[in-house]
């Protein structure tokens, strides 16, 4: 959905309860560990084409089925105003699903929602867009996304996004607070136990609007394959104009100890 910067360039699981959350060895290693491995991506349990947006309310568990767009949802590019594969109503919980290619505009949360163990193999316009009001809370627990030519998570509404135990590869921005939405909000995002794989080009973990008093809190961030430090933990914007990077005491809340390079 809307925001700045739209370049186009496509280019070990644990057992038991942890596996059902999509956690990997690399994502849960402690600071004292000697090495890390990138997240292992799940194998789908069957595939299903989706030609029109599926509405979700309550709790829906797909059992690791892959969904992909067909017909009017067959786009995988950066065109604005694409429809999503899944549209979640307020309070909906989505579990154990893989979005394949093409993925159109991924998932829309129309209010508070929970995305648990959701994986994007090839992000379309965005992986998920959060569109609820000021009091909305969105939880992304486990899972991962890759091949995002622009953003993974787009926050157009209000409220707070919580992302934990998540892996991201081949991306430009993991989280972006909308810079040019017609209705703007003060937004919050909390990231904990995130595994980021660098690509050798500039990428941003979060992008927030300091002029809107957005707040990003980063904890236990592990960055792989980024010897040249191309991954920016926190990019600050005034709407769509970049105005700085790095931690502070107001908008980008983290310290050097919260970022581990491997």
C-alpha positions as a printed Julia matrix, in Angstrom:
262×3 Matrix{Float64}:
   0.0     0.0     0.0
   1.02    3.69    0.07
   4.41    4.8     1.36
   7.79    5.91    0.15
  10.33    4.06   -2.01
   9.08    1.55   -4.51
  12.05    0.06   -6.38
  11.17   -3.25   -8.03
  13.71   -6.06   -7.89
  12.44   -9.65   -7.66
  14.83  -11.51   -7.98
  16.33  -25.9    11.62
  12.86  -26.34   12.37
  12.33  -27.5    16.0
   9.91  -30.22   16.96
   6.83  -30.07   19.14
   5.12  -26.88   20.18
   7.9   -24.58   18.95
   7.62  -25.93   15.43
   3.94  -25.08   15.25
   4.87  -21.44   15.82
   7.36  -21.52   12.96
  10.39  -20.89   15.18
  13.83  -21.81   13.92
  17.16  -22.42   15.6
  18.49  -19.18   14.15
  15.54  -17.21   15.49
  15.78  -18.3    19.12
  19.52  -18.55   19.71
  20.81  -16.67   22.72
  23.41  -13.92   22.69
  26.11  -16.31   23.89
  25.67  -18.73   20.99
  28.51  -19.1    18.51
  26.56  -19.22   15.25
  23.14  -18.76   13.72
  21.31  -20.34   10.82
  18.67  -18.77    8.65
  15.09  -19.81    9.25
  13.95  -23.02    7.63
  10.93  -22.4     5.42
   8.04  -24.84    5.75
   6.83  -27.3     3.14
   3.18  -26.69    2.19
   0.52  -29.29    2.87
  -1.22  -28.87   -0.47
  -2.05  -25.75   -2.49
  -5.21  -23.79   -3.26
  -5.77  -21.1    -5.87
  -7.79  -18.08   -4.73
  -9.62  -15.98   -7.32
 -11.5   -13.66   -4.94
 -10.7   -12.38   -1.47
 -11.51  -14.82    1.34
 -13.11  -13.18    4.41
 -11.92  -14.51    7.77
 -13.61  -14.08   11.13
 -13.02  -15.94   14.36
 -10.11  -18.4    14.14
  -8.98  -20.06   10.9
  -6.25  -22.74   10.85
  -5.14  -23.73    7.35
  -2.89  -26.58    8.48
   0.06  -25.25    6.44
  -1.8   -25.11    3.13
  -0.38  -22.79    0.48
  -2.74  -20.14   -0.94
  -1.93  -18.26   -4.14
  -3.78  -15.76   -6.28
  -5.52  -16.51   -9.57
  -7.7   -14.43  -11.89
  -8.2   -10.96  -10.44
  -5.82  -11.87   -7.6
  -3.14  -13.07   -9.98
  -0.93  -10.01   -9.62
   2.32  -10.15   -7.72
   3.67   -6.68   -8.45
   3.64   -3.3    -6.74
   0.46   -1.9    -8.29
  -1.56    0.11   -5.78
  -5.05   -0.86   -4.59
  -4.77   -4.59   -5.23
  -7.19   -6.76   -3.29
  -5.84   -9.13   -0.64
  -5.92  -12.92   -0.67
  -7.38  -12.86    2.87
  -9.34  -10.14    4.66
  -9.52  -10.5     8.45
 -12.33   -8.93   10.43
 -11.73   -7.34   13.82
 -10.43   -9.91   16.31
  -9.72  -12.62   13.74
  -6.93  -15.15   14.25
  -5.16  -16.71   11.25
  -2.9   -19.73   11.79
  -0.57  -22.01    9.86
  -0.8   -20.81    6.28
   1.67  -20.16    3.47
   1.06  -17.46    0.89
   2.68  -18.41   -2.4
   3.06  -16.53   -5.66
   1.3   -14.54   -6.87
   0.15  -13.09   -3.56
  -1.67   -9.89   -4.68
  -1.89   -7.64   -1.59
  -1.46  -10.47    0.89
  -3.55  -10.07    4.04
  -5.63   -7.12    5.23
  -6.46   -6.79    8.92
  -9.49   -4.52    9.21
  -9.16   -4.29   13.0
  -7.17   -6.09   15.69
  -5.87   -9.43   14.44
  -3.39  -12.22   15.11
  -1.23  -13.81   12.41
   0.36  -16.95   13.85
   2.87  -19.01   11.88
   2.05  -17.28    8.6
   4.69  -17.49    5.85
   5.04  -15.49    2.65
   7.13  -17.18   -0.04
   7.05  -14.25   -2.45
   5.52  -11.01   -1.14
   3.27   -9.21   -3.61
   2.34   -5.56   -3.06
   2.67   -6.03    0.72
   2.57   -9.13    2.91
   0.01   -7.68    5.33
  -1.67   -4.31    5.78
  -3.0    -3.2     9.16
  -6.06   -0.97    8.78
  -7.76   -0.83   12.19
  -8.43    2.24   14.32
  -6.54    3.94   17.13
  -7.17    1.18   19.68
  -6.3    -1.75   17.4
  -3.59   -4.27   18.31
  -2.05   -6.55   15.7
   0.08   -9.57   16.6
   2.46  -11.33   14.2
   3.77  -14.43   15.98
   6.25  -16.69   14.21
   6.44  -17.13   10.45
   8.49  -15.29    7.88
   8.53  -13.43    4.58
  10.88  -13.09    1.64
  11.13  -11.57   -1.83
   9.51   -8.29   -0.82
  10.44   -5.77   -3.5
   9.24   -3.02   -1.18
   7.55   -3.5     2.2
   6.54   -6.55    4.22
   4.16   -5.0     6.77
   2.29   -1.79    5.97
   0.61    0.05    8.87
  -2.09    2.31    7.43
  -4.47    2.41   10.38
  -3.84    3.27   14.0
  -2.85    1.21   17.02
   0.13   -1.04   17.79
   1.83   -3.78   15.78
   3.68   -6.5    17.73
   6.02   -8.73   15.7
   7.86  -11.61   17.4
   9.88  -14.67   16.37
   9.75  -13.65   12.71
  12.24  -14.14    9.87
  12.68  -11.87    6.85
  14.86  -12.23    3.75
  15.18  -10.41    0.42
  13.28   -7.29    1.43
  13.45   -3.5     1.4
  11.46   -2.61    4.55
  10.06   -4.98    7.16
   7.62   -2.5     8.76
   6.48    0.89    7.49
   4.18    3.37    9.15
   2.26    4.97    6.3
   3.74    8.29    5.25
   0.96    9.59    3.04
  -2.34    8.03    4.08
  -5.36   10.34    3.93
  -5.97    9.77    7.65
  -2.82    9.73    9.75
  -2.18    8.36   13.24
   0.49    8.1    15.89
   1.55    4.47   15.53
   3.61    2.04   17.6
   5.53   -1.07   16.61
   7.3    -3.57   18.88
   9.76   -6.09   17.44
  11.19   -8.95   19.5
  13.29  -11.92   18.38
  13.55  -11.04   14.7
  15.91  -12.74   12.26
  16.97  -10.53    9.35
  19.06  -11.79    6.44
  20.89   -9.04    4.6
  21.08   -8.92    0.82
  24.07   -6.62    0.36
  21.83   -3.68   -0.52
  20.15   -1.12    1.71
  17.18   -2.42    3.71
  15.23   -1.09    6.68
  13.82   -3.06    9.59
  11.36   -0.3    10.52
  10.39    3.03    8.99
   8.45    5.4    11.25
   7.16    8.97   11.1
   8.84   11.07   13.77
   6.65   14.06   12.9
   3.64   11.88   13.88
   5.34   10.8    17.15
   5.56    7.16   16.08
   7.5     4.85   18.4
   9.43    1.71   17.43
  10.9    -0.62   20.07
  13.44   -3.2    18.91
  14.64   -6.12   21.04
  16.67   -9.26   20.22
  17.29   -8.45   16.56
  19.69  -10.82   14.78
  21.08   -9.68   11.43
  22.79  -12.26    9.2
  25.08  -11.7     6.2
  25.46   -7.95    6.64
  29.17   -7.31    7.11
  28.84   -3.93    5.36
  25.97   -2.87    7.67
  23.49   -2.15    4.9
  20.51   -3.06    7.09
  19.17    0.02    8.89
  17.41   -0.93   12.15
  15.28    2.23   12.37
  14.69    4.75    9.58
  13.06    8.02   10.58
  10.76    9.95    8.25
   8.73   13.11    8.21
   5.9    11.53    6.26
   7.82   10.36    3.17
  11.02   12.36    3.65
  13.88   10.5     5.32
  15.27   12.53    8.22
  17.71   10.25   10.01
  18.48    6.84   11.45
  19.58    5.26   14.69
  18.42    4.95   18.28
  17.14    7.81   20.42
  15.04    8.26   23.54
  11.82    9.26   21.78
  11.05    7.39   18.54
  13.61    4.61   17.87
  13.94    2.74   21.16
  16.82    0.28   21.12
  20.5     0.07   21.99
  23.5    -1.59   20.38
  23.0    -4.6    22.67
  19.61   -5.23   21.04
  21.23   -5.8    17.62
  23.41   -8.88   17.03
  25.35   -9.37   13.79
  26.3   -12.91   12.69
